[in-house]
Amino acid sequence: MTVAGGITCWRGAASTTRRTCCVRRCSPGPRRTPAAPGARSADGHGPGGTTACAPATWRRDAAHTLEFGLQHDRFELRSKVFDTDEWIHGVPRTRFSAFAGTTELRSAFVQDTWRWSSRWTGMFGLRAEHWTARDGRIANAASELGFPRRRENALSPKAAVEFAPSPAWSLKASIGRAVRFPTVSELYQGSIATNVIVNNDPDLEPERSITSELSWVRRLEHGRFRATIFHERTRDALYSQTNVTATPNVTSIQNIDAIRTSGAELATELTGIGLDDLDLAASLTFADSVIRENRNFPASEGKWQPRVPRWRANLLATWHPGDRWSFTGGLRYSGRQFNTLDNADPHGDAYTGASPFLVADARVHYRHDAHWSGALGVDNLTNRTYWNFHPYNQRTWSAELRYDY
């Protein structure tokens, strides 16, 4: 669409989900005795979520590109747990517990990319959000408790400035704020553990982060090289943990007071190297992510943030021996990491652990003509066993046949 003073591009997207069948059953005893006392079924069917967004881009002139838009998200939780005579096929009898609630997020954003000279480019943006949580309630067999409606507003600014004194290299600095509001499940979802109702906290605070980066980019004959240092400070991070300061202890989604992450990354992308038929992409990342303050679980202070290893690396190479064939091989590496907040799981090669890994992948692609193509790939080529709470996939093959028209 062309308008006075520039070119505008409008887009829109919307989606909705609904759980038409969601029943879970649990047995308090051996599974071979379906009629054991205490059998229960959980029914979670009903509304799910609705999302909609409408972004737009206005290119006023060569110096300014303005992006703006609206977003709306709505998620509903409806879950009921019933006693039943028989846990495999039994019908629901009396209510044991129930959980419900709705969250809604309305937001608007605007961002201007401004090239005010041949050397300087800036990007300045702002996101405004209005979040509500309502209709939250919890019930047991005999009574029901409702939670008050909540409203929160947040502003998230960001800015980036790039200096390019020559076509050969550039320097870019950026800083931004992000807010992540609790989900409806984090606020209200409950569960049954050893016949005890475990609930989350309807008064959870939103997670707030400030992230900054400084990147140097060098343009090469066949691609580019980038070096980046970054820092992030997060307040009220949302994690599942046990509040050891309460008696009895409470396990739920809780706010962690402060997490600090600092690190650096080296990355390169090269095309047409060697005999002009080899492409290469590689990266190496170091991240020092530490829990600085956690009043509910002091043993975690000074420990690594879960599932954030110190070292990660990736290597991807693609060989094009002709116009029809391409052969790709990749390596993925992740160093030592933990799944628990207090890093009390040093042995990651087991169920619930998080293990270091080095795995290889491969893919062959063939294009027959302008319409037909096919590919054969394998992930985890060496069939390595590695874990992130559960085991990752073993050697996995995939085949693709594609027709483009």
GROMACS .gro file of C-alpha atoms in nm:
model
  405
    1MET     CA    1   0.000   0.000   0.000
    2THR     CA    2   0.142   0.341  -0.099
    3VAL     CA    3   0.050   0.649   0.102
    4ALA     CA    4   0.158   1.012   0.089
    5GLY     CA    5   0.518   1.048   0.191
    6GLY     CA    6   0.621   0.683   0.180
    7ILE     CA    7   0.531   0.315   0.151
    8THR     CA    8   0.331   0.130   0.415
    9CYS     CA    9   0.314  -0.249   0.454
   10TRP     CA   10   0.037  -0.392   0.675
   11ARG     CA   11   0.022  -0.748   0.808
   12GLY     CA   12  -0.206  -0.939   1.040
   13ALA     CA   13  -0.222  -1.277   1.210
   14ALA     CA   14  -0.457  -1.449   1.452
   15SER     CA   15  -0.486  -1.792   1.610
   16THR     CA   16  -0.704  -1.971   1.862
   17THR     CA   17  -0.676  -2.304   2.042
   18ARG     CA   18  -0.926  -2.513   2.234
   19ARG     CA   19  -0.871  -2.835   2.426
   20THR     CA   20  -1.144  -3.067   2.301
   21CYS     CA   21  -1.022  -3.371   2.494
   22CYS     CA   22  -0.780  -3.347   2.785
   23VAL     CA   23  -0.821  -3.612   3.055
   24ARG     CA   24  -0.544  -3.740   3.280
   25ARG     CA   25  -0.581  -4.028   3.521
   26CYS     CA   26  -0.366  -4.126   3.819
   27SER     CA   27  -0.346  -4.434   4.034
   28PRO     CA   28  -0.241  -4.418   4.401
   29GLY     CA   29  -0.124  -4.777   4.399
   30PRO     CA   30   0.001  -5.046   4.162
   31ARG     CA   31  -0.131  -5.003   3.809
   32ARG     CA   32  -0.250  -5.364   3.805
   33THR     CA   33  -0.524  -5.274   4.055
   34PRO     CA   34  -0.750  -5.029   3.866
   35ALA     CA   35  -1.005  -5.008   4.147
   36ALA     CA   36  -0.757  -4.897   4.415
   37PRO     CA   37  -0.897  -4.635   4.658
   38GLY     CA   38  -0.789  -4.280   4.583
   39ALA     CA   39  -0.799  -4.308   4.203
   40ARG     CA   40  -0.857  -3.973   4.031
   41SER     CA   41  -0.912  -3.822   3.687
   42ALA     CA   42  -0.828  -3.465   3.582
   43ASP     CA   43  -1.037  -3.291   3.314
   44GLY     CA   44  -0.877  -2.993   3.142
   45HIS     CA   45  -1.086  -2.957   2.827
   46GLY     CA   46  -1.231  -2.621   2.733
   47PRO     CA   47  -1.096  -2.280   2.625
   48GLY     CA   48  -0.725  -2.251   2.553
   49GLY     CA   49  -0.586  -1.931   2.410
   50THR     CA   50  -0.636  -1.662   2.148
   51THR     CA   51  -0.362  -1.446   1.999
   52ALA     CA   52  -0.378  -1.167   1.741
   53CYS     CA   53  -0.124  -0.917   1.610
   54ALA     CA   54  -0.123  -0.644   1.347
   55PRO     CA   55   0.224  -0.504   1.268
   56ALA     CA   56   0.295  -0.243   1.000
   57THR     CA   57   0.598  -0.081   0.840
   58TRP     CA   58   0.612   0.275   0.706
   59ARG     CA   59   0.912   0.371   0.496
   60ARG     CA   60   0.888   0.748   0.493
   61ASP     CA   61   1.214   0.800   0.306
   62ALA     CA   62   1.565   0.657   0.279
   63ALA     CA   63   1.652   0.782   0.628
   64HIS     CA   64   1.354   0.656   0.830
   65THR     CA   65   1.177   0.321   0.860
   66LEU     CA   66   0.896   0.325   1.116
   67GLU     CA   67   0.753  -0.003   1.250
   68PHE     CA   68   0.447  -0.012   1.472
   69GLY     CA   69   0.165  -0.246   1.568
   70LEU     CA   70  -0.085  -0.389   1.815
   71GLN     CA   71  -0.103  -0.726   1.990
   72HIS     CA   72  -0.365  -0.904   2.197
   73ASP     CA   73  -0.322  -1.236   2.385
   74ARG     CA   74  -0.581  -1.413   2.600
   75PHE     CA   75  -0.535  -1.746   2.780
   76GLU     CA   76  -0.783  -1.938   2.992
   77LEU     CA   77  -0.736  -2.222   3.240
   78ARG     CA   78  -1.015  -2.461   3.340
   79SER     CA   79  -0.909  -2.775   3.527
   80LYS     CA   80  -1.110  -3.008   3.750
   81VAL     CA   81  -0.994  -3.318   3.940
   82PHE     CA   82  -1.250  -3.582   4.037
   83ASP     CA   83  -1.248  -3.891   4.252
   84THR     CA   84  -1.331  -4.203   4.054
   85ASP     CA   85  -1.400  -4.567   4.137
   86GLU     CA   86  -1.150  -4.700   3.884
   87TRP     CA   87  -0.858  -4.499   3.744
   88ILE     CA   88  -0.842  -4.649   3.394
   89HIS     CA   89  -1.203  -4.626   3.272
   90GLY     CA   90  -1.397  -4.496   3.570
   91VAL     CA   91  -1.636  -4.205   3.534
   92PRO     CA   92  -1.587  -3.887   3.745
   93ARG     CA   93  -1.768  -3.895   4.078
   94THR     CA   94  -1.717  -3.621   4.336
   95ARG     CA   95  -1.496  -3.315   4.291
   96PHE     CA   96  -1.156  -3.339   4.455
   97SER     CA   97  -1.013  -3.004   4.340
   98ALA     CA   98  -1.052  -2.737   4.070
   99PHE     CA   99  -0.839  -2.456   3.929
  100ALA     CA  100  -0.937  -2.174   3.692
  101GLY     CA  101  -0.831  -1.831   3.573
  102THR     CA  102  -0.781  -1.599   3.276
  103THR     CA  103  -0.493  -1.372   3.173
  104GLU     CA  104  -0.502  -1.109   2.902
  105LEU     CA  105  -0.229  -0.893   2.750
  106ARG     CA  106  -0.284  -0.589   2.529
  107SER     CA  107   0.020  -0.417   2.386
  108ALA     CA  108   0.133  -0.160   2.131
  109PHE     CA  109   0.481  -0.094   1.997
  110VAL     CA  110   0.661   0.158   1.781
  111GLN     CA  111   1.017   0.151   1.649
  112ASP     CA  112   1.206   0.395   1.428
  113THR     CA  113   1.522   0.300   1.238
  114TRP     CA  114   1.693   0.628   1.158
  115ARG     CA  115   1.996   0.657   0.931
  116TRP     CA  116   2.103   1.015   0.991
  117SER     CA  117   2.436   0.995   0.807
  118SER     CA  118   2.640   0.752   0.598
  119ARG     CA  119   2.820   0.639   0.915
  120TRP     CA  120   2.554   0.648   1.184
  121THR     CA  121   2.231   0.450   1.220
  122GLY     CA  122   2.003   0.444   1.523
  123MET     CA  123   1.708   0.231   1.624
  124PHE     CA  124   1.474   0.352   1.898
  125GLY     CA  125   1.163   0.171   2.014
  126LEU     CA  126   0.901   0.151   2.287
  127ARG     CA  127   0.653  -0.120   2.384
  128ALA     CA  128   0.355  -0.047   2.611
  129GLU     CA  129   0.167  -0.334   2.775
  130HIS     CA  130  -0.150  -0.368   2.983
  131TRP     CA  131  -0.188  -0.705   3.158
  132THR     CA  132  -0.482  -0.839   3.355
  133ALA     CA  133  -0.541  -1.159   3.552
  134ARG     CA  134  -0.900  -1.236   3.656
  135ASP     CA  135  -1.148  -1.508   3.745
  136GLY     CA  136  -0.877  -1.692   3.938
  137ARG     CA  137  -1.008  -1.952   4.180
  138ILE     CA  138  -0.917  -2.275   4.355
  139ALA     CA  139  -1.151  -2.531   4.504
  140ASN     CA  140  -1.137  -2.849   4.706
  141ALA     CA  141  -1.413  -3.103   4.758
  142ALA     CA  142  -1.621  -2.876   4.982
  143SER     CA  143  -1.531  -2.512   4.925
  144GLU     CA  144  -1.404  -2.262   4.668
  145LEU     CA  145  -1.169  -1.964   4.705
  146GLY     CA  146  -1.154  -1.677   4.457
  147PHE     CA  147  -0.861  -1.443   4.394
  148PRO     CA  148  -0.888  -1.067   4.331
  149ARG     CA  149  -0.847  -0.921   3.984
  150ARG     CA  150  -0.498  -0.794   3.899
  151ARG     CA  151  -0.385  -0.519   3.660
  152GLU     CA  152  -0.030  -0.427   3.561
  153ASN     CA  153   0.115  -0.176   3.313
  154ALA     CA  154   0.466  -0.186   3.174
  155LEU     CA  155   0.683   0.019   2.939
  156SER     CA  156   0.978  -0.146   2.763
  157PRO     CA  157   1.211   0.094   2.579
  158LYS     CA  158   1.505  -0.009   2.365
  159ALA     CA  159   1.778   0.171   2.174
  160ALA     CA  160   2.063   0.077   1.945
  161VAL     CA  161   2.328   0.286   1.772
  162GLU     CA  162   2.558   0.161   1.494
  163PHE     CA  163   2.875   0.336   1.378
  164ALA     CA  164   3.018   0.225   1.041
  165PRO     CA  165   3.323   0.438   0.953
  166SER     CA  166   3.391   0.223   0.647
  167PRO     CA  167   3.230  -0.065   0.454
  168ALA     CA  168   3.484  -0.299   0.616
  169TRP     CA  169   3.369  -0.281   0.979
  170SER     CA  170   3.107  -0.145   1.216
  171LEU     CA  171   3.042  -0.110   1.589
  172LYS     CA  172   2.694  -0.145   1.740
  173ALA     CA  173   2.574  -0.083   2.097
  174SER     CA  174   2.224  -0.168   2.218
  175ILE     CA  175   2.023  -0.174   2.538
  176GLY     CA  176   1.666  -0.275   2.609
  177ARG     CA  177   1.416  -0.362   2.878
  178ALA     CA  178   1.180  -0.662   2.865
  179VAL     CA  179   0.889  -0.765   3.087
  180ARG     CA  180   0.749  -1.119   3.106
  181PHE     CA  181   0.418  -1.146   3.289
  182PRO     CA  182   0.319  -1.470   3.467
  183THR     CA  183   0.117  -1.715   3.261
  184VAL     CA  184  -0.228  -1.826   3.369
  185SER     CA  185  -0.089  -2.168   3.463
  186GLU     CA  186   0.190  -2.016   3.673
  187LEU     CA  187  -0.066  -1.812   3.865
  188TYR     CA  188  -0.345  -2.061   3.920
  189GLN     CA  189  -0.258  -2.413   3.800
  190GLY     CA  190  -0.246  -2.675   4.073
  191SER     CA  191  -0.137  -3.035   4.078
  192ILE     CA  192  -0.172  -3.345   4.289
  193ALA     CA  193   0.148  -3.481   4.443
  194THR     CA  194   0.129  -3.773   4.688
  195ASN     CA  195  -0.236  -3.688   4.749
  196VAL     CA  196  -0.151  -3.327   4.847
  197ILE     CA  197  -0.271  -3.024   4.647
  198VAL     CA  198   0.025  -2.815   4.535
  199ASN     CA  199  -0.067  -2.464   4.420
  200ASN     CA  200   0.116  -2.177   4.258
  201ASP     CA  201   0.113  -1.814   4.371
  202PRO     CA  202  -0.158  -1.579   4.234
  203ASP     CA  203   0.050  -1.281   4.354
  204LEU     CA  204   0.356  -1.354   4.135
  205GLU     CA  205   0.545  -1.049   4.015
  206PRO     CA  206   0.633  -1.007   3.646
  207GLU     CA  207   0.986  -1.092   3.539
  208ARG     CA  208   1.189  -0.783   3.437
  209SER     CA  209   1.519  -0.782   3.247
  210ILE     CA  210   1.758  -0.518   3.119
  211THR     CA  211   1.993  -0.644   2.847
  212SER     CA  212   2.284  -0.466   2.682
  213GLU     CA  213   2.520  -0.566   2.400
  214LEU     CA  214   2.825  -0.432   2.223
  215SER     CA  215   2.913  -0.590   1.886
  216TRP     CA  216   3.201  -0.541   1.645
  217VAL     CA  217   3.141  -0.668   1.290
  218ARG     CA  218   3.418  -0.716   1.037
  219ARG     CA  219   3.319  -0.771   0.672
  220LEU     CA  220   3.540  -1.022   0.496
  221GLU     CA  221   3.591  -1.118   0.133
  222HIS     CA  222   3.357  -1.415   0.165
  223GLY     CA  223   3.135  -1.315   0.457
  224ARG     CA  224   3.165  -1.154   0.796
  225PHE     CA  225   3.300  -1.200   1.148
  226ARG     CA  226   3.126  -1.076   1.465
  227ALA     CA  227   3.244  -1.037   1.823
  228THR     CA  228   2.988  -0.952   2.092
  229ILE     CA  229   2.994  -0.892   2.465
  230PHE     CA  230   2.663  -0.891   2.653
  231HIS     CA  231   2.520  -0.834   2.999
  232GLU     CA  232   2.175  -0.901   3.142
  233ARG     CA  233   2.024  -0.838   3.482
  234THR     CA  234   1.690  -1.001   3.563
  235ARG     CA  235   1.466  -0.920   3.858
  236ASP     CA  236   1.189  -1.152   3.985
  237ALA     CA  237   1.276  -1.437   3.746
  238LEU     CA  238   1.000  -1.699   3.738
  239TYR     CA  239   1.115  -2.047   3.841
  240SER     CA  240   0.972  -2.355   4.009
  241GLN     CA  241   1.144  -2.390   4.346
  242THR     CA  242   1.091  -2.480   4.712
  243ASN     CA  243   1.051  -2.196   4.962
  244VAL     CA  244   1.260  -2.332   5.249
  245THR     CA  245   1.188  -2.028   5.468
  246ALA     CA  246   0.821  -2.129   5.505
  247THR     CA  247   0.698  -2.402   5.740
  248PRO     CA  248   0.598  -2.639   5.597
  249ASN     CA  249   0.807  -2.589   5.282
  250VAL     CA  250   0.613  -2.474   4.975
  251THR     CA  251   0.699  -2.587   4.621
  252SER     CA  252   0.558  -2.368   4.345
  253ILE     CA  253   0.644  -2.117   4.074
  254GLN     CA  254   0.819  -1.834   4.260
  255ASN     CA  255   1.012  -1.514   4.196
  256ILE     CA  256   1.391  -1.526   4.217
  257ASP     CA  257   1.513  -1.184   4.330
  258ALA     CA  258   1.811  -1.130   4.097
  259ILE     CA  259   2.004  -1.316   3.825
  260ARG     CA  260   2.307  -1.170   3.650
  261THR     CA  261   2.437  -1.296   3.313
  262SER     CA  262   2.753  -1.173   3.140
  263GLY     CA  263   2.935  -1.322   2.846
  264ALA     CA  264   3.084  -1.299   2.500
  265GLU     CA  265   3.026  -1.457   2.161
  266LEU     CA  266   3.234  -1.502   1.847
  267ALA     CA  267   3.054  -1.588   1.522
  268THR     CA  268   3.135  -1.606   1.152
  269GLU     CA  269   2.946  -1.671   0.830
  270LEU     CA  270   3.143  -1.749   0.514
  271THR     CA  271   3.021  -1.837   0.164
  272GLY     CA  272   3.206  -1.958  -0.142
  273ILE     CA  273   3.534  -2.032   0.035
  274GLY     CA  274   3.792  -2.283  -0.085
  275LEU     CA  275   3.689  -2.383  -0.434
  276ASP     CA  276   3.392  -2.142  -0.423
  277ASP     CA  277   3.159  -2.427  -0.330
  278LEU     CA  278   3.187  -2.439   0.050
  279ASP     CA  279   2.978  -2.239   0.299
  280LEU     CA  280   3.070  -2.222   0.665
  281ALA     CA  281   2.893  -2.091   0.979
  282ALA     CA  282   3.038  -2.116   1.330
  283SER     CA  283   2.984  -1.966   1.674
  284LEU     CA  284   3.140  -1.989   2.020
  285THR     CA  285   2.957  -1.851   2.326
  286PHE     CA  286   3.068  -1.802   2.686
  287ALA     CA  287   2.803  -1.711   2.945
  288ASP     CA  288   2.851  -1.659   3.317
  289SER     CA  289   2.493  -1.670   3.453
  290VAL     CA  290   2.470  -1.657   3.832
  291ILE     CA  291   2.185  -1.630   4.082
  292ARG     CA  292   2.277  -1.324   4.287
  293GLU     CA  293   1.983  -1.312   4.531
  294ASN     CA  294   1.708  -1.560   4.620
  295ARG     CA  295   1.550  -1.507   4.962
  296ASN     CA  296   1.319  -1.810   4.938
  297PHE     CA  297   1.605  -2.052   4.865
  298PRO     CA  298   1.935  -1.907   4.997
  299ALA     CA  299   2.132  -2.220   4.902
  300SER     CA  300   2.100  -2.118   4.536
  301GLU     CA  301   2.273  -1.782   4.575
  302GLY     CA  302   2.603  -1.772   4.389
  303LYS     CA  303   2.513  -2.082   4.182
  304TRP     CA  304   2.475  -2.113   3.805
  305GLN     CA  305   2.136  -2.042   3.652
  306PRO     CA  306   1.982  -2.377   3.552
  307ARG     CA  307   2.033  -2.496   3.195
  308VAL     CA  308   2.276  -2.217   3.105
  309PRO     CA  309   2.619  -2.374   3.035
  310ARG     CA  310   2.937  -2.172   3.045
  311TRP     CA  311   3.036  -2.280   2.693
  312ARG     CA  312   2.840  -2.349   2.377
  313ALA     CA  313   2.960  -2.392   2.019
  314ASN     CA  314   2.814  -2.468   1.677
  315LEU     CA  315   2.974  -2.552   1.343
  316LEU     CA  316   2.786  -2.594   1.014
  317ALA     CA  317   2.948  -2.662   0.676
  318THR     CA  318   2.774  -2.706   0.339
  319TRP     CA  319   2.949  -2.829   0.024
  320HIS     CA  320   2.791  -2.756  -0.316
  321PRO     CA  321   2.967  -2.981  -0.572
  322GLY     CA  322   2.725  -2.866  -0.842
  323ASP     CA  323   2.390  -2.705  -0.904
  324ARG     CA  324   2.192  -3.013  -0.798
  325TRP     CA  325   2.367  -3.152  -0.490
  326SER     CA  326   2.452  -3.012  -0.147
  327PHE     CA  327   2.605  -3.196   0.149
  328THR     CA  328   2.578  -3.048   0.498
  329GLY     CA  329   2.747  -3.151   0.822
  330GLY     CA  330   2.718  -2.992   1.164
  331LEU     CA  331   2.852  -3.016   1.518
  332ARG     CA  332   2.671  -2.896   1.833
  333TYR     CA  333   2.850  -2.863   2.167
  334SER     CA  334   2.719  -2.769   2.510
  335GLY     CA  335   2.930  -2.769   2.825
  336ARG     CA  336   2.844  -2.861   3.180
  337GLN     CA  337   2.511  -2.736   3.315
  338PHE     CA  338   2.264  -2.800   3.595
  339ASN     CA  339   1.889  -2.854   3.628
  340THR     CA  340   1.857  -2.750   3.992
  341LEU     CA  341   1.883  -2.400   4.134
  342ASP     CA  342   2.139  -2.500   4.397
  343ASN     CA  343   2.345  -2.700   4.143
  344ALA     CA  344   2.299  -3.014   4.354
  345ASP     CA  345   2.286  -3.241   4.046
  346PRO     CA  346   2.650  -3.268   3.930
  347HIS     CA  347   2.592  -3.600   3.752
  348GLY     CA  348   2.401  -3.497   3.442
  349ASP     CA  349   2.407  -3.827   3.253
  350ALA     CA  350   2.088  -3.960   3.409
  351TYR     CA  351   1.715  -3.897   3.430
  352THR     CA  352   1.639  -3.541   3.559
  353GLY     CA  353   2.001  -3.440   3.482
  354ALA     CA  354   2.143  -3.197   3.224
  355SER     CA  355   2.453  -3.336   3.058
  356PRO     CA  356   2.724  -3.183   2.841
  357PHE     CA  357   2.718  -3.307   2.483
  358LEU     CA  358   2.889  -3.304   2.146
  359VAL     CA  359   2.669  -3.434   1.866
  360ALA     CA  360   2.694  -3.444   1.488
  361ASP     CA  361   2.423  -3.398   1.226
  362ALA     CA  362   2.426  -3.452   0.850
  363ARG     CA  363   2.197  -3.382   0.552
  364VAL     CA  364   2.208  -3.448   0.177
  365HIS     CA  365   1.989  -3.241  -0.057
  366TYR     CA  366   1.923  -3.304  -0.426
  367ARG     CA  367   1.732  -3.075  -0.665
  368HIS     CA  368   1.603  -3.257  -0.974
  369ASP     CA  369   1.459  -2.954  -1.152
  370ALA     CA  370   1.281  -2.628  -1.080
  371HIS     CA  371   0.992  -2.816  -0.915
  372TRP     CA  372   1.113  -3.139  -0.755
  373SER     CA  373   1.371  -3.178  -0.478
  374GLY     CA  374   1.446  -3.424  -0.200
  375ALA     CA  375   1.663  -3.456   0.109
  376LEU     CA  376   1.785  -3.720   0.353
  377GLY     CA  377   1.908  -3.619   0.699
  378VAL     CA  378   2.023  -3.766   1.027
  379ASP     CA  379   2.038  -3.598   1.368
  380ASN     CA  380   2.275  -3.727   1.637
  381LEU     CA  381   2.476  -3.924   1.384
  382THR     CA  382   2.687  -4.104   1.645
  383ASN     CA  383   2.378  -4.204   1.849
  384ARG     CA  384   2.504  -4.028   2.162
  385THR     CA  385   2.294  -4.052   2.479
  386TYR     CA  386   2.259  -3.715   2.649
  387TRP     CA  387   2.006  -3.556   2.880
  388ASN     CA  388   1.809  -3.245   2.966
  389PHE     CA  389   1.583  -3.382   3.242
  390HIS     CA  390   1.467  -3.643   2.989
  391PRO     CA  391   1.691  -3.813   2.730
  392TYR     CA  392   1.733  -3.632   2.401
  393ASN     CA  393   1.651  -3.815   2.079
  394GLN     CA  394   1.890  -4.087   1.975
  395ARG     CA  395   1.997  -4.118   1.611
  396THR     CA  396   1.700  -3.986   1.410
  397TRP     CA  397   1.655  -4.014   1.033
  398SER     CA  398   1.436  -3.786   0.822
  399ALA     CA  399   1.342  -3.788   0.454
  400GLU     CA  400   1.188  -3.508   0.249
  401LEU     CA  401   1.026  -3.497  -0.092
  402ARG     CA  402   0.920  -3.151  -0.210
  403TYR     CA  403   0.739  -3.003  -0.506
  404ASP     CA  404   0.747  -2.628  -0.572
  405TYR     CA  405   0.508  -2.466  -0.816
   0.00000   0.00000   0.00000
